[in-house]
mmCIF file of C-alpha atoms and ligand atoms in Angstrom:
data_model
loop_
_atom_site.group_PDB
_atom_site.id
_atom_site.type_symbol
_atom_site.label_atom_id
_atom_site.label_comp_id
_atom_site.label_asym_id
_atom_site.label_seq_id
_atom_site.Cartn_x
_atom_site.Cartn_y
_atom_site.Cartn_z
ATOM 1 C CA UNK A 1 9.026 -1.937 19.535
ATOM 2 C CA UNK A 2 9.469 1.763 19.285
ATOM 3 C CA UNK A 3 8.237 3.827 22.437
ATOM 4 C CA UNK A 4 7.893 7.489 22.294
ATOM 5 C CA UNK A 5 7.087 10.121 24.542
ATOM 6 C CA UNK A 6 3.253 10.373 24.267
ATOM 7 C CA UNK A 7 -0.141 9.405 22.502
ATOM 8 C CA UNK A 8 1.547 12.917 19.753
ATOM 9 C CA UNK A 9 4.734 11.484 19.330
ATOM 10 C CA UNK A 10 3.061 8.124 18.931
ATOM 11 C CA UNK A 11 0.328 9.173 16.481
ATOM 12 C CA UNK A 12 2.953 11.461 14.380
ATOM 13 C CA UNK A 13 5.397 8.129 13.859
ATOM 14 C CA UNK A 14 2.434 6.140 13.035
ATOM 15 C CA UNK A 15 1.679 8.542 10.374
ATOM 16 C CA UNK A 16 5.153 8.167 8.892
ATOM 17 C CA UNK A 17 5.158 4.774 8.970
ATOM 18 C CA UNK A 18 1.483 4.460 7.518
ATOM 19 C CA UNK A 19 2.991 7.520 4.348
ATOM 20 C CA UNK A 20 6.000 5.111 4.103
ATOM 21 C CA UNK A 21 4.204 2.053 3.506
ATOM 22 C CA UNK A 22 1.110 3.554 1.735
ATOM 23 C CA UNK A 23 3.718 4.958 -1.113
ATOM 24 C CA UNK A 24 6.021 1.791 -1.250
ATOM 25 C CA UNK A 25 2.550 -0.308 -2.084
ATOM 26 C CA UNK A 26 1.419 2.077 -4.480
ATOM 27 C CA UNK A 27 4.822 2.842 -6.406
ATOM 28 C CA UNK A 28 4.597 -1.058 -6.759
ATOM 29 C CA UNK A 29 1.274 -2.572 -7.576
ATOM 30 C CA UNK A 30 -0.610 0.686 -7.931
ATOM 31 C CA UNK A 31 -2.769 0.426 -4.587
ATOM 32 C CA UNK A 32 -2.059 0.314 -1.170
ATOM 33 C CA UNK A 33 -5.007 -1.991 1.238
ATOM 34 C CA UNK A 34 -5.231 -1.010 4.354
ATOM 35 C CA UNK A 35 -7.395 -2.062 7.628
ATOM 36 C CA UNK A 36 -8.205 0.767 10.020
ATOM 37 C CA UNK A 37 -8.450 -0.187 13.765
ATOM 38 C CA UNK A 38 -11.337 0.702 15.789
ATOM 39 C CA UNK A 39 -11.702 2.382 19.140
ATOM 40 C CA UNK A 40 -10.195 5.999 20.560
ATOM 41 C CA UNK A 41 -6.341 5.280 20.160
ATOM 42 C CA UNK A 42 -5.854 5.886 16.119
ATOM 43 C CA UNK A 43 -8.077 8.820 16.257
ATOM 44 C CA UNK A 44 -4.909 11.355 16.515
ATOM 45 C CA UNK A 45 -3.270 9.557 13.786
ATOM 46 C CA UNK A 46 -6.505 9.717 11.244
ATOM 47 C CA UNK A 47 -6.290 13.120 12.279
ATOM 48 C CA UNK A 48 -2.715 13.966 11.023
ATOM 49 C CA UNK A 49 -3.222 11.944 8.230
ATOM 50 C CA UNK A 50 -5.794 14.660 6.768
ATOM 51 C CA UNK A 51 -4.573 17.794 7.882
ATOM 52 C CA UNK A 52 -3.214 19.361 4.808
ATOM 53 C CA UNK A 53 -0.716 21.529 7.072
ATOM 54 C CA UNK A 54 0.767 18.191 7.529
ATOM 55 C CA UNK A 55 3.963 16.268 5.253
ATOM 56 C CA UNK A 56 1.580 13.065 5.082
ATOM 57 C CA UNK A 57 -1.879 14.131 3.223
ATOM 58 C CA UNK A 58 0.167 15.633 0.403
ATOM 59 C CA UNK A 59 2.829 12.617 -0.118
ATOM 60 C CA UNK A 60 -0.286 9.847 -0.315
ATOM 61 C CA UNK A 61 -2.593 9.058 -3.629
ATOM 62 C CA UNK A 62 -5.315 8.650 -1.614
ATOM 63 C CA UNK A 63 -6.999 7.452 -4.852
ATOM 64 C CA UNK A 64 -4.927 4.426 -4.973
ATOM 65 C CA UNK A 65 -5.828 3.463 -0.961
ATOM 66 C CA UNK A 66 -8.307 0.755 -0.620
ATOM 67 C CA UNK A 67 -9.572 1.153 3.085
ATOM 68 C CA UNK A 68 -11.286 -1.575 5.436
ATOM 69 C CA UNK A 69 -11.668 -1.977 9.127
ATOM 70 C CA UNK A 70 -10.275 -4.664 11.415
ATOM 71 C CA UNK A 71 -13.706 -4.926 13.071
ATOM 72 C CA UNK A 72 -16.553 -3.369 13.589
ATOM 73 C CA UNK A 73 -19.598 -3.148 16.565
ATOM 74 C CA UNK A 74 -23.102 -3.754 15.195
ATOM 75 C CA UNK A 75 -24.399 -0.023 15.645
ATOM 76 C CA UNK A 76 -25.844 2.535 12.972
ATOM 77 C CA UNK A 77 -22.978 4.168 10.912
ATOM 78 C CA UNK A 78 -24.162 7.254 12.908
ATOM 79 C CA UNK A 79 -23.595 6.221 16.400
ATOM 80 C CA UNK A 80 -20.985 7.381 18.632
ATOM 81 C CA UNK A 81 -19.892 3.614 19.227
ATOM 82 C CA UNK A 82 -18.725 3.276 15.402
ATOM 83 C CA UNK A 83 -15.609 2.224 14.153
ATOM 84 C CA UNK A 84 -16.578 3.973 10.664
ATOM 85 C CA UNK A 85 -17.879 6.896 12.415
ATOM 86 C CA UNK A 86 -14.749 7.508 13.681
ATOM 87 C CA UNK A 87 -12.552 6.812 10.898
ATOM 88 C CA UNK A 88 -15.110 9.125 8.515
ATOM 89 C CA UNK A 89 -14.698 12.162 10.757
ATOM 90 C CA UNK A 90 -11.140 12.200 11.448
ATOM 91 C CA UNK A 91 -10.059 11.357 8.155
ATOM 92 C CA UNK A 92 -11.786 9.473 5.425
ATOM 93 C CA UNK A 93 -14.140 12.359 4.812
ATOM 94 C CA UNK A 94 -11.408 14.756 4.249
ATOM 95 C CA UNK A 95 -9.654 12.933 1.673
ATOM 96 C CA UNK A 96 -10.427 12.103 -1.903
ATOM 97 C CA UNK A 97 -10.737 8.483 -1.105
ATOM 98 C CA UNK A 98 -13.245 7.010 -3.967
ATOM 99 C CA UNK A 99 -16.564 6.165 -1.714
ATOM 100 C CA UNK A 100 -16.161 2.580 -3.872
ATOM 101 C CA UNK A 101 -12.638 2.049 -2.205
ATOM 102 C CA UNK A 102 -14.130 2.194 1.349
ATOM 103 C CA UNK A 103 -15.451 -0.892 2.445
ATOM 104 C CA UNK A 104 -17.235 -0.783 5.631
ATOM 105 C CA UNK A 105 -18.442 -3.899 7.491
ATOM 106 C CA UNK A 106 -22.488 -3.696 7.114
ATOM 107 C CA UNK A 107 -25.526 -4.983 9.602
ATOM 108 C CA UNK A 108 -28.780 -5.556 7.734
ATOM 109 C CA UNK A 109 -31.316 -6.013 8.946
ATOM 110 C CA UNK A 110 -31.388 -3.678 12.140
ATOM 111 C CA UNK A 111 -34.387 -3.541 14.277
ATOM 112 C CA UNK A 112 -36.270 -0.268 14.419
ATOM 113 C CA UNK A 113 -34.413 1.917 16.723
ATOM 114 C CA UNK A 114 -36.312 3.085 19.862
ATOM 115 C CA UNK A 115 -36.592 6.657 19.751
ATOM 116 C CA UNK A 116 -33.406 8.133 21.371
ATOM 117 C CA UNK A 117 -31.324 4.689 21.307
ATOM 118 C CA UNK A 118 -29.523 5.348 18.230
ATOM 119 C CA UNK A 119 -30.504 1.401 17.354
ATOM 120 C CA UNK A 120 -30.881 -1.082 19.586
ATOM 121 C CA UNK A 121 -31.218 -4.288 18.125
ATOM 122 C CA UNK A 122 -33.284 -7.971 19.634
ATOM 123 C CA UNK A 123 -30.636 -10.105 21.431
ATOM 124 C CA UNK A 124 -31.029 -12.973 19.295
ATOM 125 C CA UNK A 125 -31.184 -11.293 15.602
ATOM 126 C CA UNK A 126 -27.987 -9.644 16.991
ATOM 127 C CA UNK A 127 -26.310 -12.628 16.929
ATOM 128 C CA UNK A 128 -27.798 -14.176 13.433
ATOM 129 C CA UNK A 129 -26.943 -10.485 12.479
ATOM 130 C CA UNK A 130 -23.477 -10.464 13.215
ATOM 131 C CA UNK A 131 -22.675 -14.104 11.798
ATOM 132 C CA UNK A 132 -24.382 -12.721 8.356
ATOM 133 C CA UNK A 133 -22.351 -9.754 8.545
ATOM 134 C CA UNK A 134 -19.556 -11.438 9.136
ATOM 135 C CA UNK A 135 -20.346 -13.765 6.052
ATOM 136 C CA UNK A 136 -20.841 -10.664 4.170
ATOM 137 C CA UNK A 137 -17.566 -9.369 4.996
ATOM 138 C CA UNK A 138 -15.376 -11.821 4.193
ATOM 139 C CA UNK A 139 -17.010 -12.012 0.298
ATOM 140 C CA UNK A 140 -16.120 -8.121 0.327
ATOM 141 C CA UNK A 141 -12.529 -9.325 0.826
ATOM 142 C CA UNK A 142 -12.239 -11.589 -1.592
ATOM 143 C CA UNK A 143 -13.678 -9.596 -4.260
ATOM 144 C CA UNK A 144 -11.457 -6.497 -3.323
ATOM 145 C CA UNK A 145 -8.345 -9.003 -2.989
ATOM 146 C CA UNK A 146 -9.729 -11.775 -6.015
ATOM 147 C CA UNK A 147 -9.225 -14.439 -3.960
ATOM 148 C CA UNK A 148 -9.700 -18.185 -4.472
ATOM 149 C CA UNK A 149 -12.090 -20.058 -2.504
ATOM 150 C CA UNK A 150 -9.334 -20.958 0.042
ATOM 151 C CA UNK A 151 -7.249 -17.529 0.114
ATOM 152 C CA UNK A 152 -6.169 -15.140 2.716
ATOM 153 C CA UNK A 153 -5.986 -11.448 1.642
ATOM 154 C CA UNK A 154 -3.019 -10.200 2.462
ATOM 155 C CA UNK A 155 -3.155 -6.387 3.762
ATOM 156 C CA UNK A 156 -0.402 -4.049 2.849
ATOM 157 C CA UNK A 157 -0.991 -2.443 6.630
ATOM 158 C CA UNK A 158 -2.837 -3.520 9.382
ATOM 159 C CA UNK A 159 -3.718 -1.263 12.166
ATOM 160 C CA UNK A 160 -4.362 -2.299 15.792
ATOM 161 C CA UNK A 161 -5.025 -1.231 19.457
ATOM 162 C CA UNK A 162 -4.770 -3.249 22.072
ATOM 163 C CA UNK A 163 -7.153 -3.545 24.893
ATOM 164 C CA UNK A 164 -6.261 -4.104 29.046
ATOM 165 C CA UNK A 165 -7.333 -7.449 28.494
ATOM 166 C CA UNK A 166 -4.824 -7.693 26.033
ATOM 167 C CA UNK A 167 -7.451 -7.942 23.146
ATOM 168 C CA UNK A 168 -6.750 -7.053 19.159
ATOM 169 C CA UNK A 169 -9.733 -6.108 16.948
ATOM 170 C CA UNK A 170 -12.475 -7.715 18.227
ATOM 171 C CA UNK A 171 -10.609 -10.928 19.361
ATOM 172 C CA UNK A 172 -10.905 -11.476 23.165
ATOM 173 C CA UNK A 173 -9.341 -13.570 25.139
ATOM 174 C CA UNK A 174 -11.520 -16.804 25.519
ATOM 175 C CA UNK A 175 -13.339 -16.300 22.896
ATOM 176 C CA UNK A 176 -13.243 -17.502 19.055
ATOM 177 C CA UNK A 177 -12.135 -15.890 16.536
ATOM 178 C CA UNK A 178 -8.945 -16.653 17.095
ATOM 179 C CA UNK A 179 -8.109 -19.244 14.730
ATOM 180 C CA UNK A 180 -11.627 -19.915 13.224
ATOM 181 C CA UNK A 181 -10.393 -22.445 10.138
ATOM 182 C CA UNK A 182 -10.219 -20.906 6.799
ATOM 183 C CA UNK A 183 -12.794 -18.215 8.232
ATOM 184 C CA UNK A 184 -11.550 -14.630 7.498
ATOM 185 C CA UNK A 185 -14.175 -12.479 9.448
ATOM 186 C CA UNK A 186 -15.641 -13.733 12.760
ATOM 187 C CA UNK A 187 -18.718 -13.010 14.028
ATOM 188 C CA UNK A 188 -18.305 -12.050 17.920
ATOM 189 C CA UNK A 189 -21.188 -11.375 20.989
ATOM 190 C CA UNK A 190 -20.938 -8.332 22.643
ATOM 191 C CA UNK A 191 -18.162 -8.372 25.081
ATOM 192 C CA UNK A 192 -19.955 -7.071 28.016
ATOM 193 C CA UNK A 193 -19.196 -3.900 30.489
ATOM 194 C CA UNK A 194 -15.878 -2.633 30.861
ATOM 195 C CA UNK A 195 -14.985 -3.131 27.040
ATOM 196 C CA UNK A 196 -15.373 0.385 24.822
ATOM 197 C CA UNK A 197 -18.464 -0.357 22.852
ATOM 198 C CA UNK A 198 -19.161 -3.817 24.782
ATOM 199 C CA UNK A 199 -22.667 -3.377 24.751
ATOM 200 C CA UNK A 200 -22.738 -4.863 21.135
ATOM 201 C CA UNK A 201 -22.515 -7.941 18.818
ATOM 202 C CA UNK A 202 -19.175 -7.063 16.750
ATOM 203 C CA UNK A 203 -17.674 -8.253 13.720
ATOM 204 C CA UNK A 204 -13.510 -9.090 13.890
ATOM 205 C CA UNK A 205 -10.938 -9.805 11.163
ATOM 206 C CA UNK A 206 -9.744 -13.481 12.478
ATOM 207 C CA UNK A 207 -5.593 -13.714 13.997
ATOM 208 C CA UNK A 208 -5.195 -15.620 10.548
ATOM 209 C CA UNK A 209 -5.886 -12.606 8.696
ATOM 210 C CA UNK A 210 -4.358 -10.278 10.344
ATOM 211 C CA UNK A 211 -0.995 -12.630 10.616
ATOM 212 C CA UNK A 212 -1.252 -12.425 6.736
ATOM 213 C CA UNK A 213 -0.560 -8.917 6.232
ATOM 214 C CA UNK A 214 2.828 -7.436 4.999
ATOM 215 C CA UNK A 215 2.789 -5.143 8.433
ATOM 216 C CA UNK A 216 0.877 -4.907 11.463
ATOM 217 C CA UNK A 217 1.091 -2.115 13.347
ATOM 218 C CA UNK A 218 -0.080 -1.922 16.781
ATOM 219 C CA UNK A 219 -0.716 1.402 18.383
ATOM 220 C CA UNK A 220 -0.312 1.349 22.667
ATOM 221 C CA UNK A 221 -1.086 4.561 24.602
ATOM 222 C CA UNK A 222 -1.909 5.314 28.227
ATOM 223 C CA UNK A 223 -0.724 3.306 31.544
ATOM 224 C CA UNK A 224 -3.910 1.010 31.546
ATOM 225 C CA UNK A 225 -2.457 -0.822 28.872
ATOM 226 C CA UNK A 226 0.912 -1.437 30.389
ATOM 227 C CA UNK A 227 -0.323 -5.370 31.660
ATOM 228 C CA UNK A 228 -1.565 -5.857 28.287
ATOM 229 C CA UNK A 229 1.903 -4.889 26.255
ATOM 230 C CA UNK A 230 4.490 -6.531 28.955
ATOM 231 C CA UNK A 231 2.324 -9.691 28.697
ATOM 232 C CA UNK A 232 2.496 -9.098 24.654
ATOM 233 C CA UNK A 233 5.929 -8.332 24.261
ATOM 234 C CA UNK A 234 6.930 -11.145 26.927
ATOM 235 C CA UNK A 235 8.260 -14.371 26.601
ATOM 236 C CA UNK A 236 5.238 -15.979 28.735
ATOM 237 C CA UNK A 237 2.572 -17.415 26.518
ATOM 238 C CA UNK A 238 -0.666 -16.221 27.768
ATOM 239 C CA UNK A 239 -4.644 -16.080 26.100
ATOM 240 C CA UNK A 240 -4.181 -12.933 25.095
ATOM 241 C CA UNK A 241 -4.550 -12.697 21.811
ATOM 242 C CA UNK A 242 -1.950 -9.957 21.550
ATOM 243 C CA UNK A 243 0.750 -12.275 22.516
ATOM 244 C CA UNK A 244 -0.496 -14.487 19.565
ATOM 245 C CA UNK A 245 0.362 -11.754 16.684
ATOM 246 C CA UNK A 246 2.434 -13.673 14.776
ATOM 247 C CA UNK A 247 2.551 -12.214 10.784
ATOM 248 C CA UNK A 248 4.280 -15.239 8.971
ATOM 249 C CA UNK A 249 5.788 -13.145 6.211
ATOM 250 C CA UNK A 250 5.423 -9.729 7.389
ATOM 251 C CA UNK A 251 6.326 -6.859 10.172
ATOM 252 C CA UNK A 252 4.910 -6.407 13.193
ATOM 253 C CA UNK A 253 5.621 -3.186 14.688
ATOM 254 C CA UNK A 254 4.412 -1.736 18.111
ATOM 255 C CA UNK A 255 4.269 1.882 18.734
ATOM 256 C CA UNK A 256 3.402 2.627 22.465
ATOM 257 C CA UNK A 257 3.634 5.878 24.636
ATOM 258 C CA UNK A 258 6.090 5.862 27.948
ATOM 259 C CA UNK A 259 2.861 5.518 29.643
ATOM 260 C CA UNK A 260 2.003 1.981 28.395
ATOM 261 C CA UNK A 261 6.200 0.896 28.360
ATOM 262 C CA UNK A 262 6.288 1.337 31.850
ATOM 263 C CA UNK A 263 10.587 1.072 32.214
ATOM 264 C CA UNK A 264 11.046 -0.443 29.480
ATOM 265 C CA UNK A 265 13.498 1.199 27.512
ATOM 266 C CA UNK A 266 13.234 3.687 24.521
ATOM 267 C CA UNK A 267 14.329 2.168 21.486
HETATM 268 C C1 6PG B 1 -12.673 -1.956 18.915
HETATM 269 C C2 6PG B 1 -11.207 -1.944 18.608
HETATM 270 C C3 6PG B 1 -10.427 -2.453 19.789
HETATM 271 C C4 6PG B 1 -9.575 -1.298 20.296
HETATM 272 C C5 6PG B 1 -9.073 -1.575 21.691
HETATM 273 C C6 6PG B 1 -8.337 -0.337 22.230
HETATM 274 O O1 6PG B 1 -13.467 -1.887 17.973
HETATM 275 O O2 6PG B 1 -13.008 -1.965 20.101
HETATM 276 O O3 6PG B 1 -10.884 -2.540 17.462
HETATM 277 O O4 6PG B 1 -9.620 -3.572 19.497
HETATM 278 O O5 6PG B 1 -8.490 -1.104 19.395
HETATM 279 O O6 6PG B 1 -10.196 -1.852 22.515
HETATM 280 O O7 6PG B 1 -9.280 0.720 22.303
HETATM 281 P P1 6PG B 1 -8.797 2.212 22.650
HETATM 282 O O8 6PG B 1 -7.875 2.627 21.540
HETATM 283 O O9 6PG B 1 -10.068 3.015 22.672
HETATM 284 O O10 6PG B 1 -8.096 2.130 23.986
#
């Protein structure tokens, strides 16, 4: 657990540790895979990442960077509520990242968007939507990762935020996609109100997944989320799937803000 002084301090020591493990994966096996985390928290660090008055742009092949996303809310690429969205306009549009090495997750099959709505989309395609997306998905990974029928692709990084409700991705408490057997990506209903983007279906790397990468860095900012991270970095087992980060052989790292540590200690 490393807690800094704010969402800055916490966004420049993600991008070292992101440089640092991007050129360690590359130096040995000639790519580095990587799956970007959704909502507001990472945008600061995407940001740093491609300013060229920066150390990091300049020290990463960003041709060698395979780039996915840890989930994604069944929306047009265009809306405002888009993990890609987001990640394209703070950073992968102002790298040269090969288009073919960025591997959003994709909704077919959207119903005509009412004018103004930016895509709205029938309650119960939504659903049939999201479970074929989520199908989709997972054969993305195990082309980009050649996996057997039975594998688990094992991320050089994983990025995360963590919601109040102590939620990772788009794995909520009380919910599936938690430990769906053998299943990869997850197919998830919209979460409802008081969730960023809750008004829609999403589309979640499963806890298996994520457990399988070589790090998994979780990014905490902002007193709202101080509940969430005690009850994560506790000893009490709870349903929240934060506490239930457990990567078998890798790191898990958590870099929150003084706001979100609450007393707990600088280290
Ligand atoms: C999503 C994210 C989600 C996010 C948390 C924190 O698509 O909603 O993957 O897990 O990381 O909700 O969101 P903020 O960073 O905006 O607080």
């Amino acid at each position: 657990v490393r807690v800094v002084a704010d969402l800055e301090a916490l966004s420049r020591a993600a991008a070292a540790e992101f440089t640092r493990r991007a050129r360690a994966a590359i130096a040995r096996r000639g790519r580095f895979t990587v799956a970007l985390a959704g909502g507001s928290t990472p945008a600061r660090l995407y940001a740093l990442l491609a300013d060229p008055c920066r150390p990091w742009r300049a020290r990463i092949r960003w041709d060698r960077v395979e780039c996915f996303f840890t989930d994604e809310r069944d929306v047009p690429a265009r809306h405002p509520d888009s993990n890609v969205r987001t990640a394209r306009r703070a950073l992968l549009d102002r790298v040269p990242i090969p288009r073919s090495r960025i591997h959003p997750v994709r909704f077919e099959g959207r119903a005509p968007a009412a004018p103004g709505t930016g895509g709205g989309a029938r309650t119960g395609s939504a659903a049939r939507r999201a479970r074929r997306a989520a199908l989709r998905y997972a054969r993305v990974l195990r082309t980009a990762f050649d996996l057997p029928p039975d594998g688990m692709p094992r991320f050089d990084l994983v990025l995360l935020g963590l919601g109040a409700d102590g939620h990772v991705a788009s794995i909520f408490p009380r919910r599936g996609a938690r430990r769906s057997p053998g299943g990869l990506v997850a197919a998830v209903p919209a979460p409802g109100p008081g969730i960023p983007g809750g008004a829609h279906a999403r589309v979640t790397l499963t806890l298996p997944v994520l457990d399988a990468a070589a790090a998994v860095i979780v990014l905490v900012s902002g007193a709202s989320k101080a509940g969430a991270l005690s009850s994560a970095l506790g000893r009490r087992r709870s349903d929240r799937p934060a506490t239930l980060l457990r990567p078998s052989r890798g790191r898990l790292i958590w870099i929150v803000d003084r706001a979100a540590a609450g007393r707990r200690r600088p280290r």
